[in-house]
């Protein structure tokens, strides 16, 4: 497959009105529930995406460094399994910083690449595409501003090449095991035999290391968590006083997961104009905002078996904090 050296970037937007409606509906549903919750997918508006990039540079947040070490060390080996005409697809691409290890190795083997990042933040897609196109000449970017499954369906209609899918950053940890299984089964339906998917898993480790990563000394993770309320203020004309909530993150050893909450510091009522109602909070009442499940090698293997994936290769960092596993659709 040959690509011209000209720089090209296209952004395909999903149904933005549907996303807005879903946000309002999910906020109402979550804040009306007992216990209260907010879906973690809504962390990643533009403000949240920038805060997450800041988290990735924190000394306590080992995940990004560990995954980057794996990619830096093993990218050539990882892409050796790739079909020679594969396009590169990334779920939840963010700033695409780690992706560059894969792009660098791919461009040693071929004249050009089609790269399709999928992210809910259109602004982050524009910013990362601009940065990549400044660095690489032989790159065609088809960005999709949508959630994962909708984004993949858009890509299937715009490219015919085999897909090499990246799902980095341990985003799979945000799903309960059964939901991770169902999500991967959905992706599996669109995979062809030559397609591959590389998934990042944060591994089980000492509780102190895990809790430190989500309770950093600079308070960036707290601001990231609090941005959910700030986003509701911005997008739904709510009146959350952020000083009346605290960030709280703990490791639940029985469930093998970090749990993040926003905790009300007092009894209060919060009106949300666009939802035409108010929501009551008791002192110390929690809003659950995220789970981040930590995997054992056995859990990764069990997930693959349940979903119908075959393991192609596995790589870990020098501390064995993080795992990248390359899968393909199991041959019948």
mmCIF file of C-alpha atoms in Angstrom:
data_model
loop_
_atom_site.group_PDB
_atom_site.id
_atom_site.type_symbol
_atom_site.label_atom_id
_atom_site.label_comp_id
_atom_site.label_asym_id
_atom_site.label_seq_id
_atom_site.Cartn_x
_atom_site.Cartn_y
_atom_site.Cartn_z
ATOM 1 C CA UNK A 1 0.000 0.000 0.000
ATOM 2 C CA UNK A 2 1.480 3.339 -1.048
ATOM 3 C CA UNK A 3 0.522 6.729 0.369
ATOM 4 C CA UNK A 4 1.618 10.108 -0.899
ATOM 5 C CA UNK A 5 3.801 12.216 1.356
ATOM 6 C CA UNK A 6 1.257 15.004 1.617
ATOM 7 C CA UNK A 7 -0.180 15.691 5.040
ATOM 8 C CA UNK A 8 -3.880 15.038 5.433
ATOM 9 C CA UNK A 9 -6.219 14.995 8.407
ATOM 10 C CA UNK A 10 -9.960 14.424 8.453
ATOM 11 C CA UNK A 11 -12.283 14.604 11.448
ATOM 12 C CA UNK A 12 -15.515 12.639 11.391
ATOM 13 C CA UNK A 13 -17.933 13.601 14.134
ATOM 14 C CA UNK A 14 -20.435 11.218 15.644
ATOM 15 C CA UNK A 15 -23.917 12.308 16.643
ATOM 16 C CA UNK A 16 -23.028 15.291 18.867
ATOM 17 C CA UNK A 17 -26.647 15.978 19.823
ATOM 18 C CA UNK A 18 -27.055 12.369 20.907
ATOM 19 C CA UNK A 19 -23.919 12.727 23.057
ATOM 20 C CA UNK A 20 -25.330 15.880 24.664
ATOM 21 C CA UNK A 21 -28.668 14.191 25.311
ATOM 22 C CA UNK A 22 -26.925 11.123 26.737
ATOM 23 C CA UNK A 23 -24.879 13.301 29.095
ATOM 24 C CA UNK A 24 -27.986 15.006 30.470
ATOM 25 C CA UNK A 25 -29.842 11.706 30.770
ATOM 26 C CA UNK A 26 -26.929 9.934 32.462
ATOM 27 C CA UNK A 27 -26.335 12.790 34.926
ATOM 28 C CA UNK A 28 -30.001 12.742 35.936
ATOM 29 C CA UNK A 29 -30.026 8.958 36.237
ATOM 30 C CA UNK A 30 -26.786 8.822 38.220
ATOM 31 C CA UNK A 31 -27.593 11.616 40.668
ATOM 32 C CA UNK A 32 -31.094 10.197 41.240
ATOM 33 C CA UNK A 33 -29.729 6.756 42.085
ATOM 34 C CA UNK A 34 -28.875 5.375 45.498
ATOM 35 C CA UNK A 35 -25.917 5.262 45.838
ATOM 36 C CA UNK A 36 -25.185 8.139 43.452
ATOM 37 C CA UNK A 37 -22.785 7.740 40.514
ATOM 38 C CA UNK A 38 -21.542 9.472 37.357
ATOM 39 C CA UNK A 39 -20.195 7.475 34.372
ATOM 40 C CA UNK A 40 -16.426 7.849 33.963
ATOM 41 C CA UNK A 41 -16.713 8.308 30.177
ATOM 42 C CA UNK A 42 -17.685 11.914 30.907
ATOM 43 C CA UNK A 43 -14.291 12.696 32.448
ATOM 44 C CA UNK A 44 -12.888 13.298 28.981
ATOM 45 C CA UNK A 45 -14.150 16.594 27.715
ATOM 46 C CA UNK A 46 -11.351 18.897 26.576
ATOM 47 C CA UNK A 47 -10.625 20.182 30.114
ATOM 48 C CA UNK A 48 -10.627 16.646 31.522
ATOM 49 C CA UNK A 49 -8.397 15.359 28.728
ATOM 50 C CA UNK A 50 -5.800 18.056 29.478
ATOM 51 C CA UNK A 51 -5.912 17.208 33.180
ATOM 52 C CA UNK A 52 -5.439 13.535 32.394
ATOM 53 C CA UNK A 53 -2.353 14.352 30.312
ATOM 54 C CA UNK A 54 -1.036 16.193 33.378
ATOM 55 C CA UNK A 55 -1.767 13.116 35.526
ATOM 56 C CA UNK A 56 0.288 10.998 33.148
ATOM 57 C CA UNK A 57 3.373 13.104 33.973
ATOM 58 C CA UNK A 58 3.017 12.780 37.767
ATOM 59 C CA UNK A 59 5.708 10.853 39.685
ATOM 60 C CA UNK A 60 3.069 8.727 41.460
ATOM 61 C CA UNK A 61 1.279 7.739 38.255
ATOM 62 C CA UNK A 62 3.409 4.776 37.201
ATOM 63 C CA UNK A 63 0.983 3.492 34.536
ATOM 64 C CA UNK A 64 2.041 5.774 31.689
ATOM 65 C CA UNK A 65 5.779 5.312 32.316
ATOM 66 C CA UNK A 66 5.436 1.530 32.552
ATOM 67 C CA UNK A 67 3.402 1.286 29.347
ATOM 68 C CA UNK A 68 5.746 3.673 27.533
ATOM 69 C CA UNK A 69 8.705 1.519 28.600
ATOM 70 C CA UNK A 70 7.059 -1.547 27.063
ATOM 71 C CA UNK A 71 6.328 0.247 23.790
ATOM 72 C CA UNK A 72 9.779 1.821 23.619
ATOM 73 C CA UNK A 73 11.431 -1.564 24.203
ATOM 74 C CA UNK A 74 9.183 -3.877 22.222
ATOM 75 C CA UNK A 75 7.459 -1.803 19.508
ATOM 76 C CA UNK A 76 9.456 -3.468 16.728
ATOM 77 C CA UNK A 77 8.518 -6.923 18.002
ATOM 78 C CA UNK A 78 4.873 -5.916 18.480
ATOM 79 C CA UNK A 79 4.449 -4.635 14.918
ATOM 80 C CA UNK A 80 6.148 -7.725 13.490
ATOM 81 C CA UNK A 81 2.791 -9.486 13.921
ATOM 82 C CA UNK A 82 0.983 -6.803 11.934
ATOM 83 C CA UNK A 83 -0.414 -7.379 8.449
ATOM 84 C CA UNK A 84 1.813 -5.349 6.052
ATOM 85 C CA UNK A 85 -1.147 -3.260 4.854
ATOM 86 C CA UNK A 86 -2.764 -2.640 8.247
ATOM 87 C CA UNK A 87 -4.117 0.754 9.163
ATOM 88 C CA UNK A 88 -3.569 1.870 12.754
ATOM 89 C CA UNK A 89 -6.680 2.487 14.877
ATOM 90 C CA UNK A 90 -6.656 3.765 18.461
ATOM 91 C CA UNK A 91 -9.466 3.754 21.011
ATOM 92 C CA UNK A 92 -9.339 6.709 23.428
ATOM 93 C CA UNK A 93 -6.306 8.211 21.731
ATOM 94 C CA UNK A 94 -5.834 11.335 23.890
ATOM 95 C CA UNK A 95 -2.553 13.085 23.048
ATOM 96 C CA UNK A 96 -1.211 10.049 21.084
ATOM 97 C CA UNK A 97 2.168 10.372 22.847
ATOM 98 C CA UNK A 98 2.737 6.634 23.381
ATOM 99 C CA UNK A 99 1.322 5.837 19.950
ATOM 100 C CA UNK A 100 4.373 7.441 18.386
ATOM 101 C CA UNK A 101 6.514 4.440 19.362
ATOM 102 C CA UNK A 102 4.304 2.284 17.130
ATOM 103 C CA UNK A 103 4.147 4.870 14.320
ATOM 104 C CA UNK A 104 7.953 5.249 14.344
ATOM 105 C CA UNK A 105 8.435 1.497 13.889
ATOM 106 C CA UNK A 106 5.734 1.228 11.225
ATOM 107 C CA UNK A 107 7.333 3.991 9.160
ATOM 108 C CA UNK A 108 10.629 2.072 9.155
ATOM 109 C CA UNK A 109 8.803 -0.694 7.293
ATOM 110 C CA UNK A 110 6.563 1.232 4.875
ATOM 111 C CA UNK A 111 6.124 4.494 2.993
ATOM 112 C CA UNK A 112 2.959 5.693 4.732
ATOM 113 C CA UNK A 113 0.308 4.955 7.331
ATOM 114 C CA UNK A 114 -3.391 5.566 7.786
ATOM 115 C CA UNK A 115 -3.970 6.379 11.462
ATOM 116 C CA UNK A 116 -7.511 6.580 12.868
ATOM 117 C CA UNK A 117 -7.718 7.890 16.448
ATOM 118 C CA UNK A 118 -11.112 7.661 18.182
ATOM 119 C CA UNK A 119 -11.816 9.975 21.113
ATOM 120 C CA UNK A 120 -14.841 11.743 22.588
ATOM 121 C CA UNK A 121 -12.955 15.060 22.701
ATOM 122 C CA UNK A 122 -12.978 16.733 19.282
ATOM 123 C CA UNK A 123 -10.573 19.418 20.507
ATOM 124 C CA UNK A 124 -8.073 16.837 21.729
ATOM 125 C CA UNK A 125 -8.296 15.061 18.353
ATOM 126 C CA UNK A 126 -7.573 18.314 16.504
ATOM 127 C CA UNK A 127 -4.655 19.142 18.779
ATOM 128 C CA UNK A 128 -3.054 15.686 18.585
ATOM 129 C CA UNK A 129 -3.543 15.468 14.794
ATOM 130 C CA UNK A 130 -1.827 18.835 14.368
ATOM 131 C CA UNK A 131 1.108 17.652 16.481
ATOM 132 C CA UNK A 132 1.455 14.340 14.614
ATOM 133 C CA UNK A 133 1.280 15.960 11.182
ATOM 134 C CA UNK A 134 4.051 18.350 12.163
ATOM 135 C CA UNK A 135 6.233 15.379 13.075
ATOM 136 C CA UNK A 136 5.392 12.903 10.292
ATOM 137 C CA UNK A 137 5.147 13.502 6.554
ATOM 138 C CA UNK A 138 3.713 10.172 5.429
ATOM 139 C CA UNK A 139 0.702 10.077 7.696
ATOM 140 C CA UNK A 140 -2.950 10.203 6.749
ATOM 141 C CA UNK A 141 -5.172 10.799 9.777
ATOM 142 C CA UNK A 142 -8.878 10.013 9.882
ATOM 143 C CA UNK A 143 -9.962 11.174 13.350
ATOM 144 C CA UNK A 144 -13.341 10.167 14.726
ATOM 145 C CA UNK A 145 -14.992 12.194 17.507
ATOM 146 C CA UNK A 146 -17.270 9.556 18.988
ATOM 147 C CA UNK A 147 -17.466 6.781 21.545
ATOM 148 C CA UNK A 148 -15.554 3.604 20.742
ATOM 149 C CA UNK A 149 -18.158 1.429 19.069
ATOM 150 C CA UNK A 150 -19.630 4.226 16.948
ATOM 151 C CA UNK A 151 -16.104 5.304 16.027
ATOM 152 C CA UNK A 152 -15.162 1.825 14.834
ATOM 153 C CA UNK A 153 -18.263 1.654 12.657
ATOM 154 C CA UNK A 154 -17.254 4.974 11.009
ATOM 155 C CA UNK A 155 -13.747 3.662 10.354
ATOM 156 C CA UNK A 156 -15.085 0.472 8.779
ATOM 157 C CA UNK A 157 -16.953 2.591 6.223
ATOM 158 C CA UNK A 158 -13.899 4.741 5.365
ATOM 159 C CA UNK A 159 -11.044 2.210 5.161
ATOM 160 C CA UNK A 160 -10.757 -1.270 3.654
ATOM 161 C CA UNK A 161 -7.353 -2.142 5.109
ATOM 162 C CA UNK A 162 -6.831 -4.692 7.898
ATOM 163 C CA UNK A 163 -6.869 -3.024 11.328
ATOM 164 C CA UNK A 164 -4.247 -2.946 14.050
ATOM 165 C CA UNK A 165 -6.214 -1.605 17.036
ATOM 166 C CA UNK A 166 -4.568 -0.006 20.070
ATOM 167 C CA UNK A 167 -6.455 0.182 23.360
ATOM 168 C CA UNK A 168 -3.809 1.538 25.686
ATOM 169 C CA UNK A 169 -3.705 3.104 29.131
ATOM 170 C CA UNK A 170 -5.558 0.310 30.940
ATOM 171 C CA UNK A 171 -8.893 1.805 29.873
ATOM 172 C CA UNK A 172 -10.288 -1.719 29.958
ATOM 173 C CA UNK A 173 -9.961 -1.483 33.748
ATOM 174 C CA UNK A 174 -12.868 0.984 33.842
ATOM 175 C CA UNK A 175 -15.214 -1.868 32.884
ATOM 176 C CA UNK A 176 -16.570 -4.549 35.201
ATOM 177 C CA UNK A 177 -15.317 -7.948 33.990
ATOM 178 C CA UNK A 178 -18.683 -8.860 32.448
ATOM 179 C CA UNK A 179 -18.949 -5.476 30.713
ATOM 180 C CA UNK A 180 -15.360 -5.710 29.453
ATOM 181 C CA UNK A 181 -16.284 -9.099 28.048
ATOM 182 C CA UNK A 182 -19.408 -7.757 26.323
ATOM 183 C CA UNK A 183 -17.545 -4.757 24.940
ATOM 184 C CA UNK A 184 -14.799 -6.933 23.459
ATOM 185 C CA UNK A 185 -17.378 -9.296 22.001
ATOM 186 C CA UNK A 186 -18.883 -6.288 20.228
ATOM 187 C CA UNK A 187 -15.485 -5.357 18.790
ATOM 188 C CA UNK A 188 -14.870 -8.987 17.860
ATOM 189 C CA UNK A 189 -17.885 -9.008 15.561
ATOM 190 C CA UNK A 190 -16.210 -6.407 13.337
ATOM 191 C CA UNK A 191 -12.757 -8.021 13.350
ATOM 192 C CA UNK A 192 -11.409 -9.937 10.384
ATOM 193 C CA UNK A 193 -8.930 -12.818 10.772
ATOM 194 C CA UNK A 194 -5.968 -10.558 9.942
ATOM 195 C CA UNK A 195 -7.000 -7.814 12.418
ATOM 196 C CA UNK A 196 -5.180 -7.481 15.761
ATOM 197 C CA UNK A 197 -5.928 -5.609 18.997
ATOM 198 C CA UNK A 198 -3.278 -4.565 21.541
ATOM 199 C CA UNK A 199 -4.725 -4.005 25.029
ATOM 200 C CA UNK A 200 -3.070 -2.446 28.085
ATOM 201 C CA UNK A 201 -3.734 -4.027 31.493
ATOM 202 C CA UNK A 202 -2.677 -2.543 34.815
ATOM 203 C CA UNK A 203 -1.494 -5.462 36.945
ATOM 204 C CA UNK A 204 -2.266 -6.207 40.588
ATOM 205 C CA UNK A 205 0.371 -4.826 42.968
ATOM 206 C CA UNK A 206 0.961 -3.319 46.413
ATOM 207 C CA UNK A 207 -2.007 -1.342 47.754
ATOM 208 C CA UNK A 208 0.202 1.627 48.677
ATOM 209 C CA UNK A 209 1.496 1.989 45.117
ATOM 210 C CA UNK A 210 -2.037 1.791 43.713
ATOM 211 C CA UNK A 211 -3.587 4.298 46.118
ATOM 212 C CA UNK A 212 -0.639 6.661 45.678
ATOM 213 C CA UNK A 213 -1.241 6.749 41.926
ATOM 214 C CA UNK A 214 -4.806 8.016 42.420
ATOM 215 C CA UNK A 215 -4.104 10.363 45.370
ATOM 216 C CA UNK A 216 -1.164 12.355 44.040
ATOM 217 C CA UNK A 217 0.578 14.947 46.204
ATOM 218 C CA UNK A 218 -0.134 17.773 43.726
ATOM 219 C CA UNK A 219 -3.896 17.154 43.726
ATOM 220 C CA UNK A 220 -4.140 16.798 39.944
ATOM 221 C CA UNK A 221 -6.235 13.613 40.156
ATOM 222 C CA UNK A 222 -8.558 15.420 42.554
ATOM 223 C CA UNK A 223 -9.007 18.231 40.003
ATOM 224 C CA UNK A 224 -9.572 15.649 37.262
ATOM 225 C CA UNK A 225 -12.281 13.990 39.349
ATOM 226 C CA UNK A 226 -13.812 17.343 40.291
ATOM 227 C CA UNK A 227 -13.930 18.354 36.615
ATOM 228 C CA UNK A 228 -16.972 16.088 36.278
ATOM 229 C CA UNK A 229 -18.935 18.520 38.443
ATOM 230 C CA UNK A 230 -17.391 21.498 36.659
ATOM 231 C CA UNK A 231 -18.481 19.984 33.341
ATOM 232 C CA UNK A 232 -22.052 19.624 34.602
ATOM 233 C CA UNK A 233 -21.887 23.288 35.616
ATOM 234 C CA UNK A 234 -20.642 24.299 32.148
ATOM 235 C CA UNK A 235 -22.782 22.048 29.981
ATOM 236 C CA UNK A 236 -26.012 21.719 31.970
ATOM 237 C CA UNK A 237 -26.033 25.047 33.864
ATOM 238 C CA UNK A 238 -25.658 23.414 37.269
ATOM 239 C CA UNK A 239 -24.594 25.165 40.465
ATOM 240 C CA UNK A 240 -22.128 22.744 42.038
ATOM 241 C CA UNK A 241 -19.828 24.479 44.537
ATOM 242 C CA UNK A 242 -16.618 22.482 44.046
ATOM 243 C CA UNK A 243 -15.360 23.569 47.470
ATOM 244 C CA UNK A 244 -18.175 21.502 48.984
ATOM 245 C CA UNK A 245 -16.849 18.220 47.603
ATOM 246 C CA UNK A 246 -13.691 16.220 48.233
ATOM 247 C CA UNK A 247 -11.853 13.684 46.084
ATOM 248 C CA UNK A 248 -11.596 10.178 47.567
ATOM 249 C CA UNK A 249 -9.813 7.148 46.039
ATOM 250 C CA UNK A 250 -9.297 3.752 47.708
ATOM 251 C CA UNK A 251 -8.190 0.278 46.660
ATOM 252 C CA UNK A 252 -10.869 -2.376 47.177
ATOM 253 C CA UNK A 253 -8.753 -5.497 47.640
ATOM 254 C CA UNK A 254 -11.696 -7.907 47.467
ATOM 255 C CA UNK A 255 -12.743 -6.546 44.049
ATOM 256 C CA UNK A 256 -9.163 -5.883 42.804
ATOM 257 C CA UNK A 257 -9.971 -2.310 41.861
ATOM 258 C CA UNK A 258 -9.389 1.344 42.658
ATOM 259 C CA UNK A 259 -12.669 3.127 43.427
ATOM 260 C CA UNK A 260 -12.966 6.905 43.004
ATOM 261 C CA UNK A 261 -15.605 9.089 44.607
ATOM 262 C CA UNK A 262 -16.627 12.703 45.096
ATOM 263 C CA UNK A 263 -17.734 13.216 48.681
ATOM 264 C CA UNK A 264 -20.125 15.939 49.812
ATOM 265 C CA UNK A 265 -18.676 17.877 52.769
ATOM 266 C CA UNK A 266 -22.085 19.085 53.960
ATOM 267 C CA UNK A 267 -25.830 18.662 53.537
ATOM 268 C CA UNK A 268 -26.732 20.573 50.379
ATOM 269 C CA UNK A 269 -29.095 21.016 47.429
ATOM 270 C CA UNK A 270 -27.687 21.520 43.928
ATOM 271 C CA UNK A 271 -29.930 22.845 41.139
ATOM 272 C CA UNK A 272 -29.247 21.856 37.517
ATOM 273 C CA UNK A 273 -31.110 24.294 35.288
ATOM 274 C CA UNK A 274 -31.076 22.208 32.090
ATOM 275 C CA UNK A 275 -32.574 19.259 33.954
ATOM 276 C CA UNK A 276 -35.141 21.503 35.645
ATOM 277 C CA UNK A 277 -34.585 20.022 39.095
ATOM 278 C CA UNK A 278 -32.347 19.961 42.163
ATOM 279 C CA UNK A 279 -30.447 17.099 43.774
ATOM 280 C CA UNK A 280 -29.991 16.557 47.509
ATOM 281 C CA UNK A 281 -26.729 15.478 49.136
ATOM 282 C CA UNK A 282 -26.183 14.451 52.742
ATOM 283 C CA UNK A 283 -22.949 15.217 54.560
ATOM 284 C CA UNK A 284 -20.339 12.567 53.593
ATOM 285 C CA UNK A 285 -22.559 11.204 50.811
ATOM 286 C CA UNK A 286 -20.496 9.812 47.921
ATOM 287 C CA UNK A 287 -20.825 10.049 44.152
ATOM 288 C CA UNK A 288 -19.055 7.067 42.610
ATOM 289 C CA UNK A 289 -17.140 8.254 39.534
ATOM 290 C CA UNK A 290 -14.759 5.474 38.471
ATOM 291 C CA UNK A 291 -13.534 1.951 38.982
ATOM 292 C CA UNK A 292 -10.099 0.939 37.737
ATOM 293 C CA UNK A 293 -9.766 -2.852 37.843
ATOM 294 C CA UNK A 294 -6.328 -4.396 38.217
ATOM 295 C CA UNK A 295 -5.644 -7.641 36.393
ATOM 296 C CA UNK A 296 -3.703 -10.789 37.182
ATOM 297 C CA UNK A 297 -2.232 -12.892 34.334
ATOM 298 C CA UNK A 298 -4.957 -15.443 35.083
ATOM 299 C CA UNK A 299 -7.690 -12.807 34.719
ATOM 300 C CA UNK A 300 -6.285 -11.698 31.347
ATOM 301 C CA UNK A 301 -6.274 -15.305 30.145
ATOM 302 C CA UNK A 302 -9.821 -15.866 31.427
ATOM 303 C CA UNK A 303 -11.054 -12.743 29.640
ATOM 304 C CA UNK A 304 -9.545 -13.894 26.342
ATOM 305 C CA UNK A 305 -11.094 -17.363 26.717
ATOM 306 C CA UNK A 306 -14.554 -15.990 27.515
ATOM 307 C CA UNK A 307 -14.515 -13.488 24.649
ATOM 308 C CA UNK A 308 -13.061 -15.714 21.934
ATOM 309 C CA UNK A 309 -9.647 -14.089 21.531
ATOM 310 C CA UNK A 310 -6.318 -15.833 20.980
ATOM 311 C CA UNK A 311 -3.185 -14.398 22.562
ATOM 312 C CA UNK A 312 -0.536 -13.518 19.989
ATOM 313 C CA UNK A 313 2.060 -12.021 22.340
ATOM 314 C CA UNK A 314 2.502 -10.473 25.801
ATOM 315 C CA UNK A 315 4.977 -7.896 27.116
ATOM 316 C CA UNK A 316 5.604 -6.337 30.554
ATOM 317 C CA UNK A 317 7.769 -3.513 31.902
ATOM 318 C CA UNK A 318 10.869 -4.154 34.020
ATOM 319 C CA UNK A 319 8.904 -3.767 37.296
ATOM 320 C CA UNK A 320 6.074 -5.995 36.030
ATOM 321 C CA UNK A 321 3.575 -3.256 36.884
ATOM 322 C CA UNK A 322 1.860 -3.251 33.498
ATOM 323 C CA UNK A 323 1.046 -5.675 30.687
ATOM 324 C CA UNK A 324 0.410 -5.283 26.966
ATOM 325 C CA UNK A 325 -1.284 -8.253 25.318
ATOM 326 C CA UNK A 326 -1.809 -8.630 21.582
ATOM 327 C CA UNK A 327 -4.913 -10.583 20.560
ATOM 328 C CA UNK A 328 -6.551 -11.827 17.398
ATOM 329 C CA UNK A 329 -9.941 -13.373 16.756
ATOM 330 C CA UNK A 330 -9.823 -17.051 17.669
ATOM 331 C CA UNK A 331 -9.840 -19.301 14.634
ATOM 332 C CA UNK A 332 -12.718 -21.773 14.646
#
